[in-house]
Coordinates of N, CA and C and ligand atoms in Angstrom, one line a residue:
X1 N 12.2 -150.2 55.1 CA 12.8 -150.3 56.4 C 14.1 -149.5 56.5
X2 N 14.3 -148.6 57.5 CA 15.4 -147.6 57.4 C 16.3 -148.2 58.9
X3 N 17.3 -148.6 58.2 CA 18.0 -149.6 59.6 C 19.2 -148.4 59.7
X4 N 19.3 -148.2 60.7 CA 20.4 -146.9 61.4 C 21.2 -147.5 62.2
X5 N 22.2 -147.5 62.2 CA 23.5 -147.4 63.5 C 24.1 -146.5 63.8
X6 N 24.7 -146.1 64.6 CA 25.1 -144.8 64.6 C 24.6 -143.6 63.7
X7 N 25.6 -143.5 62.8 CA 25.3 -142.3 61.9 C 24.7 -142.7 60.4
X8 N 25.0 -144.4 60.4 CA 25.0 -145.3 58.9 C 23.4 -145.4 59.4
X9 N 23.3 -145.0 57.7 CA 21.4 -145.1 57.7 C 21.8 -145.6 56.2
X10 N 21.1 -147.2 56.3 CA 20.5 -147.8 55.5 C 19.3 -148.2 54.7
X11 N 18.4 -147.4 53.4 CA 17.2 -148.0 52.8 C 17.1 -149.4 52.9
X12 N 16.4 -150.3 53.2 CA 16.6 -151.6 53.1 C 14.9 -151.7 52.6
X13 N 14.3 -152.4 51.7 CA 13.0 -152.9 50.8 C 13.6 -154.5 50.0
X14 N 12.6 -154.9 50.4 CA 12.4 -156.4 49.6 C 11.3 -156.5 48.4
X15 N 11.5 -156.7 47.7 CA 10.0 -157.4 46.6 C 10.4 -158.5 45.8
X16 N 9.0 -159.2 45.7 CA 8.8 -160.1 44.5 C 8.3 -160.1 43.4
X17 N 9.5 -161.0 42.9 CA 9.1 -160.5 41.4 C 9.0 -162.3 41.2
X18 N 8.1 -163.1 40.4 CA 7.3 -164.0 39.8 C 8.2 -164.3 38.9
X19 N 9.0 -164.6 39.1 CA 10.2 -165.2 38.2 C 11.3 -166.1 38.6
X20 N 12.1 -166.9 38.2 CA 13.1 -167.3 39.3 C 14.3 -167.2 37.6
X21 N 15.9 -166.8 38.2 CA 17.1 -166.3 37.3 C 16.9 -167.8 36.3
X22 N 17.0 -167.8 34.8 CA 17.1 -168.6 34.2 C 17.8 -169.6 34.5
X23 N 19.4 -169.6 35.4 CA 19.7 -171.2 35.2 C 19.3 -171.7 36.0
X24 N 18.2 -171.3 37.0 CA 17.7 -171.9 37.7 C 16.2 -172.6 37.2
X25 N 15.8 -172.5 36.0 CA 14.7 -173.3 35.1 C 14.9 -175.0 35.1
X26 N 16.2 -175.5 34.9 CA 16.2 -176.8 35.1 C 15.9 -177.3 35.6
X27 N 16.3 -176.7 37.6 CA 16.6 -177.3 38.7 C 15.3 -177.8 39.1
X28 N 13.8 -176.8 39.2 CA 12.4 -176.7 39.6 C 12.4 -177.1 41.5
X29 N 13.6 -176.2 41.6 CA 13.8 -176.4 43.2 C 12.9 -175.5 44.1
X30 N 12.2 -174.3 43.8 CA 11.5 -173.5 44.5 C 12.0 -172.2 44.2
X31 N 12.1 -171.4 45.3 CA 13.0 -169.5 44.7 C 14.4 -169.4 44.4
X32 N 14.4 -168.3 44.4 CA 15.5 -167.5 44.7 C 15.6 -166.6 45.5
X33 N 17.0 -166.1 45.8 CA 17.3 -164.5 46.4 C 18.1 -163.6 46.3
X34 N 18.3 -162.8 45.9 CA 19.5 -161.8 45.3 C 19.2 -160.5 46.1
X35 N 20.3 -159.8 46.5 CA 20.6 -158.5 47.1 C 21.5 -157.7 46.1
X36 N 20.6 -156.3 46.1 CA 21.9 -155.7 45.7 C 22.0 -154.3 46.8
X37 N 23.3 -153.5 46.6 CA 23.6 -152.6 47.1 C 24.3 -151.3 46.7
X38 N 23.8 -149.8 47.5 CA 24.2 -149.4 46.3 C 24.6 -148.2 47.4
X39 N 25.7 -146.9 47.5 CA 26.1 -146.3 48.0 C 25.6 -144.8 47.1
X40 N 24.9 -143.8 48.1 CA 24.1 -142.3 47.4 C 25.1 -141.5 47.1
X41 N 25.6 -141.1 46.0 CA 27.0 -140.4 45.9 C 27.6 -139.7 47.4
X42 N 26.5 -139.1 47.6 CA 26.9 -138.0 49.2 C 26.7 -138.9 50.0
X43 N 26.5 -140.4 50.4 CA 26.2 -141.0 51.5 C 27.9 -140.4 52.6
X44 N 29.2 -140.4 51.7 CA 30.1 -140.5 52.3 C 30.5 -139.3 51.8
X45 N 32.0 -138.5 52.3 CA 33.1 -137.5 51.7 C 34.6 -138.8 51.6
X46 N 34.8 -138.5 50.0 CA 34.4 -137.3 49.6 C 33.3 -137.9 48.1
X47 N 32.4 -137.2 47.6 CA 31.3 -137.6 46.8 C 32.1 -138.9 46.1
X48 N 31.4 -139.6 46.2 CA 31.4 -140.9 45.4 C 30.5 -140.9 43.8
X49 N 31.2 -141.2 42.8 CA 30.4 -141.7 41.2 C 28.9 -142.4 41.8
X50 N 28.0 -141.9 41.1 CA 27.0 -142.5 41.3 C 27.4 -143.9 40.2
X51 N 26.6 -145.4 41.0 CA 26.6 -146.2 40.3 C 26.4 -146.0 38.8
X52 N 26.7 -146.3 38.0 CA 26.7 -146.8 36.3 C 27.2 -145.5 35.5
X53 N 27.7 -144.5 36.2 CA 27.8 -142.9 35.9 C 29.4 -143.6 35.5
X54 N 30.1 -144.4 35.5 CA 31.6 -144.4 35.1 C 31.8 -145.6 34.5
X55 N 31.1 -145.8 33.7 CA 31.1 -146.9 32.3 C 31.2 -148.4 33.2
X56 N 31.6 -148.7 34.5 CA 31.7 -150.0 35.0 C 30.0 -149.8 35.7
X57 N 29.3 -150.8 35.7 CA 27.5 -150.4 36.0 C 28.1 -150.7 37.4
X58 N 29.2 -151.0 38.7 CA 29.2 -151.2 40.0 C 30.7 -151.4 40.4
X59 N 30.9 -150.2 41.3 CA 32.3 -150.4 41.7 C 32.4 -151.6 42.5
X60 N 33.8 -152.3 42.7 CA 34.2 -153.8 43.4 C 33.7 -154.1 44.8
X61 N 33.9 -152.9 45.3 CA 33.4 -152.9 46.9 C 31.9 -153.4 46.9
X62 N 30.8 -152.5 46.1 CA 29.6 -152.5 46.4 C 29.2 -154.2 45.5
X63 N 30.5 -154.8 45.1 CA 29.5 -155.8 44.3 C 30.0 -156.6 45.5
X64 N 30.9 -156.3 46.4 CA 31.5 -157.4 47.1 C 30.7 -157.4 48.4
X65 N 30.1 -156.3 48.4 CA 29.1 -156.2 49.8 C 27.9 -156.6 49.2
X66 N 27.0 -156.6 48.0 CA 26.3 -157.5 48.0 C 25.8 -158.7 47.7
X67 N 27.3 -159.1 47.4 CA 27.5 -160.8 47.7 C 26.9 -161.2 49.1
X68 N 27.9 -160.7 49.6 CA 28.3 -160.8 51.4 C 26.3 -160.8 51.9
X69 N 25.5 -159.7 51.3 CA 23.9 -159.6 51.9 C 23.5 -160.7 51.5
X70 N 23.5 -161.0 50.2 CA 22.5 -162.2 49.6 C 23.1 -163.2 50.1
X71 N 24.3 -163.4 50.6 CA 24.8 -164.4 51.0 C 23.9 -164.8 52.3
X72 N 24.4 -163.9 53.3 CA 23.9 -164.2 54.6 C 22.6 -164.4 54.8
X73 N 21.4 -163.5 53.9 CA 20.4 -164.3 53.7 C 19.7 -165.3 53.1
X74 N 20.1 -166.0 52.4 CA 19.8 -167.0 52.0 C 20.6 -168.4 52.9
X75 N 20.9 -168.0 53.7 CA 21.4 -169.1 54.8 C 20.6 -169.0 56.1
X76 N 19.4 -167.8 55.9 CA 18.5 -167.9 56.5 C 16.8 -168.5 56.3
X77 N 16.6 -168.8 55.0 CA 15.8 -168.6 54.4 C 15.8 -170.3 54.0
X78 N 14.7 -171.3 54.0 CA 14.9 -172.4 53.3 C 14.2 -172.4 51.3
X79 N 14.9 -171.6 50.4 CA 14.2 -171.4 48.9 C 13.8 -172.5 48.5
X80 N 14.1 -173.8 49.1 CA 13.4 -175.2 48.5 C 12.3 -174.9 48.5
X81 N 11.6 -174.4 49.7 CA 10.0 -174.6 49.7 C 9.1 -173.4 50.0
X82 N 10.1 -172.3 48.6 CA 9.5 -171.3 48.1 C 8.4 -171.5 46.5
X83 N 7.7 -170.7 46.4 CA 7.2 -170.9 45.3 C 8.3 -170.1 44.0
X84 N 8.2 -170.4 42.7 CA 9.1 -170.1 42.0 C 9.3 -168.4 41.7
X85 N 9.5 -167.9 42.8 CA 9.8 -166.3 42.7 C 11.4 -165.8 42.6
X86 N 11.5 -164.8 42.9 CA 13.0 -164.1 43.0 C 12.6 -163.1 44.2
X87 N 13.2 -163.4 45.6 CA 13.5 -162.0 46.4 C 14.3 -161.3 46.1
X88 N 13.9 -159.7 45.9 CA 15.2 -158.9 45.6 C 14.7 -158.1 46.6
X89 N 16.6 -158.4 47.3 CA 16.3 -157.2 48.5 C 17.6 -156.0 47.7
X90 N 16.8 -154.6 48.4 CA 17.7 -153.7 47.9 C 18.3 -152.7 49.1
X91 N 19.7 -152.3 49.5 CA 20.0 -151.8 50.3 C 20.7 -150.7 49.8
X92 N 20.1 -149.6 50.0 CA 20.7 -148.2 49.6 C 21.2 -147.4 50.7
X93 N 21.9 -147.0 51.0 CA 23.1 -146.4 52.0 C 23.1 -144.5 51.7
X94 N 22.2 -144.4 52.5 CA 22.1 -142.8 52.7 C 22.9 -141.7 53.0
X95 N 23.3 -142.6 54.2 CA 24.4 -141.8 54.6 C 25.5 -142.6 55.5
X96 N 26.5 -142.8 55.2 CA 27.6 -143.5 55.7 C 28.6 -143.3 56.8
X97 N 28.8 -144.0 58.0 CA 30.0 -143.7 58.8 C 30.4 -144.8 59.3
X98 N 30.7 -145.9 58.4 CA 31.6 -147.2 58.8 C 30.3 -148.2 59.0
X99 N 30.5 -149.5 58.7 CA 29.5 -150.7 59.1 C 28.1 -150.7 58.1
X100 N 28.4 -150.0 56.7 CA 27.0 -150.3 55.7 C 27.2 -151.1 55.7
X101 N 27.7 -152.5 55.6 CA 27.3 -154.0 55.2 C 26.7 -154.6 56.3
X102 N 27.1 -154.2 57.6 CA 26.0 -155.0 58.8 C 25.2 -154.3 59.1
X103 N 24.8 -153.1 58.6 CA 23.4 -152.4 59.1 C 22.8 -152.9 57.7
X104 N 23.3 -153.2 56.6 CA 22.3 -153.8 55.3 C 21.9 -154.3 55.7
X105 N 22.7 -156.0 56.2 CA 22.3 -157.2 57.1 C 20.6 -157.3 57.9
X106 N 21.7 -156.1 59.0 CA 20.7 -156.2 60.0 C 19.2 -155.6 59.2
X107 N 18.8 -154.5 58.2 CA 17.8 -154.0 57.8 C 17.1 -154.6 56.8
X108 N 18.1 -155.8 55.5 CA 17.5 -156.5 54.6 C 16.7 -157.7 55.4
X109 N 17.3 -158.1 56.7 CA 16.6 -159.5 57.1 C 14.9 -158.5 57.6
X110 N 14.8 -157.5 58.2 CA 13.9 -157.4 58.5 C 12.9 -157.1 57.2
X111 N 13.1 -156.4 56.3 CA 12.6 -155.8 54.8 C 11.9 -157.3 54.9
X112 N 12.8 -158.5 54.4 CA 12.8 -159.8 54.2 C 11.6 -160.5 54.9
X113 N 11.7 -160.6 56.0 CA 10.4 -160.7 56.8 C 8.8 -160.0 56.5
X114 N 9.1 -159.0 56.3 CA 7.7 -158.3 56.3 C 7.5 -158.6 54.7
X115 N 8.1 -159.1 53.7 CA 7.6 -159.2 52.2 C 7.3 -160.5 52.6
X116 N 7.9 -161.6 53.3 CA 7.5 -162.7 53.6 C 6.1 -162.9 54.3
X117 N 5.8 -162.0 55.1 CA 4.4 -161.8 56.0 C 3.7 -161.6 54.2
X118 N 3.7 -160.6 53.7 CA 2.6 -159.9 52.7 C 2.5 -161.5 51.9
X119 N 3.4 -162.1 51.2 CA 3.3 -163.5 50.1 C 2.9 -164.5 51.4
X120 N 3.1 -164.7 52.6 CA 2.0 -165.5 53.3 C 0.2 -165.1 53.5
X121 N 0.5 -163.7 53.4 CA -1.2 -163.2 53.2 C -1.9 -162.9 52.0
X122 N -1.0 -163.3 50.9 CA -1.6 -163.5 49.7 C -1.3 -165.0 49.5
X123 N -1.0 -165.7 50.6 CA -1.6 -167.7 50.0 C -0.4 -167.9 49.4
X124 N 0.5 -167.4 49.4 CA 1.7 -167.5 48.0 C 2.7 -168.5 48.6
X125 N 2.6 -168.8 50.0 CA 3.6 -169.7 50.5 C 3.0 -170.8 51.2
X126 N 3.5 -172.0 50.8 CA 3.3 -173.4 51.1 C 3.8 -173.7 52.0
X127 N 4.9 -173.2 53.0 CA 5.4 -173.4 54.3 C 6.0 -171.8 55.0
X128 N 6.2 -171.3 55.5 CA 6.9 -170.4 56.0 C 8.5 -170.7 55.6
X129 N 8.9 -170.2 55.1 CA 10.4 -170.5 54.5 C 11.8 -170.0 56.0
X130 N 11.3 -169.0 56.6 CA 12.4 -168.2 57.2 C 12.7 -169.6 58.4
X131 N 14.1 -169.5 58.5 CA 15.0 -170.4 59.9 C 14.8 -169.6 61.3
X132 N 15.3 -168.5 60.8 CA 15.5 -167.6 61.9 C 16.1 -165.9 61.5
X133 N 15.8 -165.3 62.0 CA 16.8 -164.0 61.4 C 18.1 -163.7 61.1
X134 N 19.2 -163.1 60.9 CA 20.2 -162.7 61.1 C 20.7 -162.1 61.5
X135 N 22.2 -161.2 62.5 CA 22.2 -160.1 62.8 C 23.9 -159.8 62.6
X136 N 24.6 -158.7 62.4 CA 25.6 -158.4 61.7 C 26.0 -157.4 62.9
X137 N 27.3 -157.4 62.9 CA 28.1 -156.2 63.2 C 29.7 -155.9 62.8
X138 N 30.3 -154.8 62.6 CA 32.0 -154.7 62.5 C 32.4 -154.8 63.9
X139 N 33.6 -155.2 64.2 CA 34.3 -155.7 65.4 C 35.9 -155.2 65.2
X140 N 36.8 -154.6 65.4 CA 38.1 -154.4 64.8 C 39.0 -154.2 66.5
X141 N 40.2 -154.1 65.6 CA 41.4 -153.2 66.5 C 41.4 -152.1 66.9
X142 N 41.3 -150.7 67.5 CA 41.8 -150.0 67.5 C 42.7 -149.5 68.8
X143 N 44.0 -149.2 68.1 CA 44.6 -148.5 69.0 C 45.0 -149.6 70.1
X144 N 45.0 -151.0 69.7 CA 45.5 -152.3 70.4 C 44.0 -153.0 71.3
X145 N 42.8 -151.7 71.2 CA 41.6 -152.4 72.2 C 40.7 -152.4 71.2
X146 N 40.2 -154.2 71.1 CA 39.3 -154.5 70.4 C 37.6 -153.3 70.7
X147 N 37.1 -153.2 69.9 CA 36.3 -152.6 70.0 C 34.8 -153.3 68.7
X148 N 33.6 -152.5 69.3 CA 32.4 -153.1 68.4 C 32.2 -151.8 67.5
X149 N 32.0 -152.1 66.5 CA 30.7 -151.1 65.4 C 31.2 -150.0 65.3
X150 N 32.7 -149.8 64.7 CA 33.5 -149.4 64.5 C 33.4 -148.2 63.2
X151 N 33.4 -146.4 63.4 CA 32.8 -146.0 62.6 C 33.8 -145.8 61.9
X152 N 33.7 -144.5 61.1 CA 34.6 -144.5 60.0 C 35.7 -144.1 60.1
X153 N 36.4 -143.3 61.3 CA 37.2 -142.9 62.2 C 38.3 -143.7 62.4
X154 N 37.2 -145.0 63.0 CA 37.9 -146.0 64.0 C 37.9 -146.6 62.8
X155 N 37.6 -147.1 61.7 CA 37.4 -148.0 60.9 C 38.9 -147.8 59.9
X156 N 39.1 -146.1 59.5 CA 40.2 -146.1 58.9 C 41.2 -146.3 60.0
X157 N 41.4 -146.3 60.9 CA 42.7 -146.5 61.8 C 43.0 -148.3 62.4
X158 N 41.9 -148.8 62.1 CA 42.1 -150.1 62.7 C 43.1 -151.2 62.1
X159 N 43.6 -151.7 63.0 CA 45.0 -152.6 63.3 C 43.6 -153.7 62.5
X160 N 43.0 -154.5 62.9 CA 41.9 -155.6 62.4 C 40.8 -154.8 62.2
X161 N 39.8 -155.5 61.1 CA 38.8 -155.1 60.6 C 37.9 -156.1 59.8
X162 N 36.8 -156.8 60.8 CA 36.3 -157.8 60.6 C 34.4 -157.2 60.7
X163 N 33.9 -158.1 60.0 CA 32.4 -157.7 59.8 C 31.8 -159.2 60.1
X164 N 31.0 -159.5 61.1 CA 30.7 -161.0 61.5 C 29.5 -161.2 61.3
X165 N 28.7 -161.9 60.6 CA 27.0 -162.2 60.8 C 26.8 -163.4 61.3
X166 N 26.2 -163.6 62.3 CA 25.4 -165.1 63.1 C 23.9 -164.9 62.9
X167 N 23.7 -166.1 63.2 CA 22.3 -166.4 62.7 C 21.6 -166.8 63.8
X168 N 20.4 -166.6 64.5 CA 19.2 -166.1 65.3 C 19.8 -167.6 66.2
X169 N 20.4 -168.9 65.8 CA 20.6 -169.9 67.2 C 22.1 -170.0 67.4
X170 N 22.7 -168.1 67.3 CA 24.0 -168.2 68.1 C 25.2 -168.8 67.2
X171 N 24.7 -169.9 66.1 CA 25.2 -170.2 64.7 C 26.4 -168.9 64.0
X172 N 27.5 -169.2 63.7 CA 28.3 -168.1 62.8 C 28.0 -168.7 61.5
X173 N 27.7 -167.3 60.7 CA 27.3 -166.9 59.0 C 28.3 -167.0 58.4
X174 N 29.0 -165.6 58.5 CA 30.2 -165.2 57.8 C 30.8 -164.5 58.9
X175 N 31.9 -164.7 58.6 CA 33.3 -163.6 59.0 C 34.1 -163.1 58.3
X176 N 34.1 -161.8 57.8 CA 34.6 -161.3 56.7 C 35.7 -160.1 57.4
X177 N 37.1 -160.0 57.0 CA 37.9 -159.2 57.2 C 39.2 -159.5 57.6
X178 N 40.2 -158.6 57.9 CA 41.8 -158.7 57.9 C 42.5 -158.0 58.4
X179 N 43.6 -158.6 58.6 CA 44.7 -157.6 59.6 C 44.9 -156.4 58.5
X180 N 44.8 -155.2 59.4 CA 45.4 -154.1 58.0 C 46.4 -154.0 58.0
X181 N 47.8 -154.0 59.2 CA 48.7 -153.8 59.5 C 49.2 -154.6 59.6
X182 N 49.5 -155.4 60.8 CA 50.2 -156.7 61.2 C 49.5 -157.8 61.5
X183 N 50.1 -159.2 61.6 CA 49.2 -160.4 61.9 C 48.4 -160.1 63.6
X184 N 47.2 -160.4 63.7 CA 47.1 -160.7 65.0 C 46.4 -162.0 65.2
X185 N 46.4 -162.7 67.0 CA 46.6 -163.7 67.4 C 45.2 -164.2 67.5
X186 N 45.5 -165.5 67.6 CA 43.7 -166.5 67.8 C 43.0 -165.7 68.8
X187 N 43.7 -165.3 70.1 CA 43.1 -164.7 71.4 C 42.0 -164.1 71.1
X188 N 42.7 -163.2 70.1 CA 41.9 -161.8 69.8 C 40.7 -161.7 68.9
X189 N 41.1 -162.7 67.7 CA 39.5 -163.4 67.1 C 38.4 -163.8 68.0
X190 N 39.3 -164.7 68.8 CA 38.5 -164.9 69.4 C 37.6 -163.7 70.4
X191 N 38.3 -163.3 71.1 CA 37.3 -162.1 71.4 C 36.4 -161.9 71.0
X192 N 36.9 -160.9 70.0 CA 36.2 -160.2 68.8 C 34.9 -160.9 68.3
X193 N 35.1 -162.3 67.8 CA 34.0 -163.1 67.4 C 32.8 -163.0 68.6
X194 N 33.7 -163.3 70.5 CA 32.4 -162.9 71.5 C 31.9 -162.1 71.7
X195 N 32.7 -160.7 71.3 CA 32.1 -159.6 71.3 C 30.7 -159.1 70.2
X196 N 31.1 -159.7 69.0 CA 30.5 -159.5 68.2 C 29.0 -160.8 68.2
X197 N 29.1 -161.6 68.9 CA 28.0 -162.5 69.4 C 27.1 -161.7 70.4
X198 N 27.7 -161.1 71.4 CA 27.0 -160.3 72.1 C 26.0 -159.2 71.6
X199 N 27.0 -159.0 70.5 CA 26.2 -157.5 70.0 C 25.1 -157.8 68.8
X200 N 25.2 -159.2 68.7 CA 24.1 -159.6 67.5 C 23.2 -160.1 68.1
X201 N 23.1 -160.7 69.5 CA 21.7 -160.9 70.3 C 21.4 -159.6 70.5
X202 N 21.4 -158.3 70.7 CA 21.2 -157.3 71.2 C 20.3 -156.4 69.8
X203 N 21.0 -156.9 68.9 CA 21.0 -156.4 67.3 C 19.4 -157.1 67.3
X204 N 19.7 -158.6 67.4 CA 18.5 -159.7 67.1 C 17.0 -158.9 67.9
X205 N 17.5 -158.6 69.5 CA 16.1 -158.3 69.9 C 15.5 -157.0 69.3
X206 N 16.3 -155.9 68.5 CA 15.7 -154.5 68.0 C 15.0 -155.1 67.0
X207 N 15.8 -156.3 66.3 CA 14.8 -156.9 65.2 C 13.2 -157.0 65.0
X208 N 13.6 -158.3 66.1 CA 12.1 -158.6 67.0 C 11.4 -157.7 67.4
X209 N 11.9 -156.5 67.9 CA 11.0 -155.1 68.5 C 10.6 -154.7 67.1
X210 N 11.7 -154.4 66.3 CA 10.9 -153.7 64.9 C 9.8 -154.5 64.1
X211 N 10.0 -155.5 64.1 CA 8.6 -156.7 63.8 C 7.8 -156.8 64.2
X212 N 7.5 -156.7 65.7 CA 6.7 -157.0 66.6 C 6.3 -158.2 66.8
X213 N 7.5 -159.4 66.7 CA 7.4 -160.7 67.0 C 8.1 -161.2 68.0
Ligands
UDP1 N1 33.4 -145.1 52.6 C1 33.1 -143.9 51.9 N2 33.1 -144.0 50.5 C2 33.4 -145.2 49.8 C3 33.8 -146.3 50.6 C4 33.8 -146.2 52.0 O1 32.7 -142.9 52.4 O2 33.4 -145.2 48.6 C5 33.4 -144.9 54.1 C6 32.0 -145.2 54.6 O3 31.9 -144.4 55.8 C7 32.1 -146.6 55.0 C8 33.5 -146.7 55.5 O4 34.3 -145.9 54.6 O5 31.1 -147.0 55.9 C9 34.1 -148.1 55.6 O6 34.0 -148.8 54.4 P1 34.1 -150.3 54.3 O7 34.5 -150.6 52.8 O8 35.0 -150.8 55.3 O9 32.6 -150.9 54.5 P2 31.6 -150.8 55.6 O10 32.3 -150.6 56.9 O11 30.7 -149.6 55.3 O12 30.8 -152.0 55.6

């Protein structure tokens, strides 16, 4: 699945692997789900280390963005009443211009879905596990007027710089981000938070179009 926003094109692919992470052997609770993420040296300027090319196997940022994916999906997903697998979704960032962590979002839930179709048509699932989708967007300051989907322009200049995921019943995920400059006021979260609701039903229906559900 190649999820695009503007100029950010993200690889997004799911698969199963027939395993669930060892400390999860005690529990005999059903799956797992793990994301990772990974940025193409040229995705951005100026070239970035390819992962594991500088003795650390994942710079901080990309381990902190794929917290933030596996996070948001698995708050969509019920793993109790998976069979004992591991979803690994993988989001690779082709080319970058601000907002790879909510175009991951928005591209791993759908990856997510269609591996979930294929292990429902091979009998592999005892209930349909999915709640509902997810949908992601950045939301910031700039220049004092909140704005949505904020590229890399607007992204390095922004007064606030927040990345919001809600979930398919209007539900908030996560809210991730901070004043870069000065404090600003509830008003403007708040905003920001409606703004970014609007734009994740809008996010939600391309979903649905890309699925064809
Ligand atoms: N960026 C880059 N190289 C890096 C990190 C960031 O080119 O190593 C650019 C890229 O365009 C990215 C933007 O800076 O989308 C904003 O990065 P941020 O860490 O805020 O995450 P994102 O907005 O991509 O989720």
């Amino acid at each position: 699945m190649l999820a695009e926003c503007g100029k950010t094109k993200v690889l997004c692919t799911a698969s199963v692997q027939d395993q669930v992470p060892h400390w999860m052997h005690s529990r005999h609770q059903g799956g797992w789900l793990t994301a990772e993420y990974s940025m193409l040296p040229n995705a951005g300027t100026p070239r970035k280390p390819r992962d594991g090319r500088t003795g650390r196997p994942l710079d901080g940022r990309s381990f902190e963005i794929q917290r933030l994916v596996g996070r948001a999906l698995r708050c969509a997903i019920d793993l109790t009443v998976m069979p004992e697998v591991t979803l690994w979704v993988d989001c690779d960032v082709l080319q970058a211009d601000g907002g790879t962590r909510t175009t991951s979002i928005n591209g791993a839930i759908v990856a997510l879905y269609d591996a979930l179709l294929w292990m429902e048509e091979q009998k592999q699932l005892p209930r349909w596990p999915l709640r509902g989708l997810v949908s992601a967007v950045s939301v910031g300051v700039v220049g004092g007027t909140p704005m949505i989907d904020l590229d890399y322009h607007e992204d390095s200049s922004a007064e606030v710089d927040l990345s919001i995921v809600f979930a398919s019943d209007d539900r908030l995920i996560e809210i991730q981000g901070a004043a870069e400059k000065q404090p600003f006021a509830m008003e403007q979260l708040q905003t920001m938070v409606a703004m970014a609701q609007k734009s994740c039903a809008e996010i939600r229906d391309l979903q649905k179009q890309a699925l064809g559900i």
